[in-house]
Each structure stands twice: as structure tokens, then as C-alpha cells.
Backbone as CSV, one residue per row, in Angstrom:
resi,resn,N_x,N_y,N_z,CA_x,CA_y,CA_z,C_x,C_y,C_z
1,MET,-3.005,14.773,25.744,-3.847,14.492,24.598,-3.818,13.203,23.960
2,PRO,-4.607,12.219,24.030,-4.471,10.710,23.745,-4.309,10.599,22.019
3,ALA,-3.736,9.391,21.970,-3.280,9.369,20.472,-3.299,7.556,20.647
4,TYR,-3.777,7.681,19.035,-4.537,6.187,18.533,-3.049,5.845,17.589
5,ILE,-2.777,4.392,17.886,-2.213,3.351,16.870,-3.389,3.151,16.357
6,VAL,-3.435,2.820,14.397,-4.398,2.257,13.840,-3.260,1.268,13.141
7,PHE,-3.813,-0.041,13.038,-3.050,-1.187,12.468,-4.147,-1.458,11.281
8,MET,-3.894,-1.395,9.946,-4.593,-2.187,8.739,-3.775,-2.858,7.918
9,ARG,-4.403,-4.595,8.019,-4.010,-5.857,7.543,-4.430,-5.831,6.307
10,GLU,-3.880,-5.639,5.245,-3.701,-5.496,3.713,-4.292,-6.969,3.232
11,LYS,-3.478,-7.586,3.388,-3.109,-9.078,3.011,-2.588,-9.877,3.837
12,THR,-2.715,-11.384,4.181,-1.974,-12.326,4.776,-1.244,-12.829,4.316
13,LEU,0.254,-13.096,4.333,1.356,-14.135,3.609,0.979,-15.524,4.568
14,ASP,1.478,-15.684,5.601,1.606,-16.314,6.244,1.302,-16.700,7.987
15,PRO,-0.274,-17.079,8.098,-0.838,-17.273,8.836,-0.076,-17.741,10.526
16,SER,0.758,-18.664,10.054,1.255,-19.081,11.388,2.416,-18.294,12.034
17,GLU,3.141,-17.463,10.831,3.813,-15.981,11.714,2.991,-14.974,12.286
18,LEU,1.526,-15.068,11.912,0.411,-13.829,12.555,0.419,-14.731,14.223
19,GLU,0.323,-16.093,14.019,-0.057,-16.429,15.535,1.386,-16.465,16.289
20,ILE,2.641,-16.377,15.962,3.919,-16.435,16.657,3.360,-14.837,16.908
21,TYR,3.261,-13.803,15.934,3.265,-12.049,16.740,1.819,-11.939,17.467
22,TRP,0.568,-12.658,17.458,-0.267,-12.310,18.330,0.269,-13.088,19.744
23,GLU,0.913,-13.912,19.908,1.320,-14.607,21.215,2.332,-13.419,21.900
24,LYS,3.309,-13.146,20.619,4.237,-12.862,21.701,4.090,-10.943,21.495
25,VAL,3.212,-10.319,21.165,2.943,-8.913,21.004,2.095,-8.397,22.687
26,LYS,1.598,-10.142,23.141,0.968,-9.924,24.698,1.883,-9.277,25.729
27,GLY,3.176,-9.923,25.783,3.953,-9.441,26.695,4.515,-8.184,26.381
28,THR,4.207,-7.444,24.861,4.754,-5.767,25.119,3.871,-4.727,25.749
29,LEU,2.621,-5.546,26.056,1.732,-4.409,26.130,1.656,-4.522,28.236
30,ASP,2.089,-5.418,28.606,2.136,-5.130,30.345,2.653,-3.874,30.554
31,GLY,2.344,-3.711,31.649,2.641,-2.357,32.152,2.351,-0.976,31.482
32,ARG,1.893,-1.114,30.084,1.740,0.038,29.183,0.026,0.477,29.345
33,PRO,-0.524,1.954,29.403,-1.232,2.597,29.552,-1.968,2.311,28.183
34,LEU,-2.704,1.638,27.597,-3.458,1.747,26.463,-4.867,0.780,26.686
35,LYS,-5.613,1.461,25.674,-6.974,0.197,25.884,-7.188,0.193,24.301
36,VAL,-7.750,-0.855,23.814,-7.629,-1.794,22.668,-9.373,-1.421,22.198
37,LEU,-9.234,-0.672,21.368,-10.786,-0.031,20.909,-11.153,-0.958,20.062
38,ALA,-10.788,-1.310,19.081,-11.375,-2.244,17.801,-10.387,-3.068,17.463
39,ALA,-10.452,-4.715,17.344,-9.398,-5.585,16.752,-10.441,-6.760,15.713
40,TYR,-10.247,-6.461,14.889,-10.821,-7.311,13.713,-12.506,-7.433,13.663
41,GLY,-12.937,-6.423,14.209,-13.925,-6.583,14.198,-14.726,-6.132,12.603
42,ARG,-16.190,-6.626,12.637,-16.859,-5.909,11.176,-16.443,-4.575,10.647
43,HIS,-16.299,-4.511,9.624,-15.975,-3.444,9.023,-16.350,-3.096,7.464
44,LEU,-16.159,-1.565,7.133,-16.971,-1.554,6.134,-15.894,-0.601,5.569
45,THR,-15.074,-0.644,4.101,-14.263,0.031,3.674,-15.133,1.109,2.914
46,LEU,-14.586,2.242,2.813,-15.462,2.973,2.589,-14.628,3.905,1.076
47,GLU,-13.486,4.034,1.095,-12.678,4.777,0.093,-11.424,4.333,0.305
48,GLY,-10.729,3.807,-0.814,-9.383,3.011,-0.871,-9.576,1.392,-1.016
49,PRO,-8.244,0.948,-0.835,-8.165,-0.412,-1.051,-9.085,-0.742,0.215
50,ALA,-9.472,-2.403,-0.263,-10.287,-2.823,0.744,-8.916,-3.681,1.979
51,VAL,-9.369,-3.741,3.036,-8.304,-4.235,4.044,-9.139,-5.659,4.321
52,GLU,-8.312,-6.479,5.302,-8.598,-7.656,5.883,-9.222,-7.377,7.179
53,GLY,-8.349,-6.304,7.901,-8.774,-6.309,9.543,-8.425,-4.979,9.837
54,VAL,-8.673,-4.753,10.907,-8.355,-3.190,11.606,-8.029,-3.364,13.181
55,VAL,-7.189,-2.691,13.491,-7.232,-2.232,14.878,-6.307,-1.271,15.592
56,ILE,-7.308,-0.519,16.722,-6.962,0.289,16.962,-7.191,0.817,18.499
57,ALA,-5.890,0.973,19.132,-5.791,1.213,20.240,-5.122,2.531,20.482
58,GLU,-5.760,2.810,21.539,-5.656,4.430,22.588,-4.520,4.279,23.659
59,PHE,-3.866,5.188,23.384,-2.594,5.373,24.438,-3.092,6.883,25.001
60,PRO,-2.630,7.459,26.282,-2.270,8.608,26.678,-1.938,9.736,26.085
61,THR,-0.949,9.472,25.444,-0.378,10.587,24.680,0.132,9.967,23.335
62,PHE,0.726,10.909,22.666,1.869,10.450,21.038,2.838,9.771,21.455
63,ALA,3.789,10.321,22.614,4.914,9.907,23.181,4.835,8.686,23.466
64,GLU,3.431,8.136,24.312,3.513,6.662,24.826,3.306,5.210,23.784
65,ALA,2.529,5.968,22.885,2.250,5.327,21.656,3.479,4.616,20.594
66,ARG,3.874,5.725,20.606,5.505,6.161,19.703,5.941,4.642,20.480
67,ASP,6.503,5.330,21.876,7.511,4.297,22.734,7.232,2.674,22.966
68,TRP,5.869,2.418,22.582,5.583,0.977,23.000,5.869,0.477,21.308
69,TYR,5.311,1.452,20.082,6.020,1.068,18.926,7.578,0.703,18.292
70,GLU,8.080,1.661,19.120,9.898,1.771,18.777,10.624,0.833,19.788
71,SER,9.579,-0.062,21.118,10.144,-0.350,22.122,11.026,-1.695,21.469
72,PRO,12.289,-2.467,21.906,12.395,-3.577,21.480,12.049,-4.903,21.532
73,ALA,11.065,-4.843,22.861,9.904,-5.853,22.792,8.916,-6.196,21.477
74,TYR,8.381,-5.082,21.105,7.409,-4.756,20.328,8.190,-4.905,18.816
75,GLN,9.026,-4.182,18.770,9.955,-4.687,17.158,10.431,-6.262,16.872
76,GLN,10.696,-6.913,18.173,11.103,-8.247,18.143,9.629,-8.907,17.866
77,ALA,8.507,-8.700,18.253,7.629,-9.194,18.002,6.514,-8.728,16.707
78,ALA,7.084,-7.747,15.979,6.664,-6.817,14.844,7.262,-7.634,13.383
79,GLN,8.319,-8.389,14.049,9.133,-9.293,12.875,8.313,-10.195,12.228
80,HIS,7.831,-10.930,13.248,6.571,-11.950,12.930,5.343,-11.454,11.934
81,ARG,4.821,-10.220,12.901,3.787,-9.691,11.864,4.229,-9.251,10.267
82,HIS,5.264,-8.629,10.130,5.995,-8.460,9.004,5.897,-9.804,8.001
83,LYS,6.211,-10.724,8.712,6.871,-12.025,7.875,5.181,-12.510,7.603
84,GLY,4.041,-12.048,8.315,2.630,-12.776,8.378,1.929,-12.012,7.392
85,ALA,1.886,-10.614,7.182,0.634,-10.243,6.213,1.469,-8.889,6.165
86,ILE,1.210,-8.230,5.590,1.335,-6.950,4.462,0.319,-5.784,5.538
87,TYR,0.748,-4.725,6.154,0.475,-3.910,6.859,0.340,-2.506,6.649
88,ARG,-0.659,-1.723,6.828,-0.437,-0.237,6.954,-0.668,-0.080,8.544
89,GLY,0.085,1.112,9.126,0.261,1.288,10.216,0.259,2.849,10.483
90,LEU,-0.347,3.169,11.431,0.170,4.767,11.697,-0.345,4.935,13.640
91,ILE,0.222,6.253,13.357,-0.047,6.837,14.858,-0.487,8.335,14.346
92,VAL,-1.887,8.121,15.128,-3.033,9.635,14.874,-2.932,10.544,16.429
93,GLU,-2.705,11.414,16.529,-3.087,12.204,17.566,-4.697,12.916,17.923
94,GLY,-5.275,12.370,18.703,-6.643,12.619,19.003,-6.903,14.232,19.139
95,LEU,-8.193,14.410,19.897,-8.695,16.079,20.025,-8.485,16.035,21.654
């Protein structure tokens, strides 16, 4: 059953830290079975607080999505994302 990681950027704090994150995150994707479905495209907030951007990535399973997120390589890259912006993130299992 597929699973989706969803990140919503609420507020940018330091664009230079986000640039470092985007460079470092690329290496964490090597050999991972994921498909990016949306990345900072046009969006419309229907309910709740507005966000600056959204990323949605599909993984074959919930376990693979969680494994990528919890991997040491991703967690090292994520430190720059946390310094660069306020995000909400989640994994949701598909149908």
C-alpha cells in the first residue's frame, strides 16, 4: 500500500539554510523508491493557516517512507531545513 510524505512550509527563516538542505537532500534519495508528486507548485489553502509551499512524495509503503525520513542521512540534511524554515510534515498511508 503506498504512503505519502507531505511537507508544508509555513514560514521561511533563512533561505541560505534551505539552499543547503536542497543540496544535501538529493543524496538521501539515491536508491530510494519514491516519486515526487508535487513540489512547491501553485496551491490554494482551503482551510487553516496559509502555507508558503507543499511537497508530496510517494513511497511504496509506509515503512519505506518512515525509513527514509528517519535515516541518518536525511536527518543530517533536515537540520538545515529546520534552521531554514518552519515546516509541518507527516506520513499518510494511501488506499
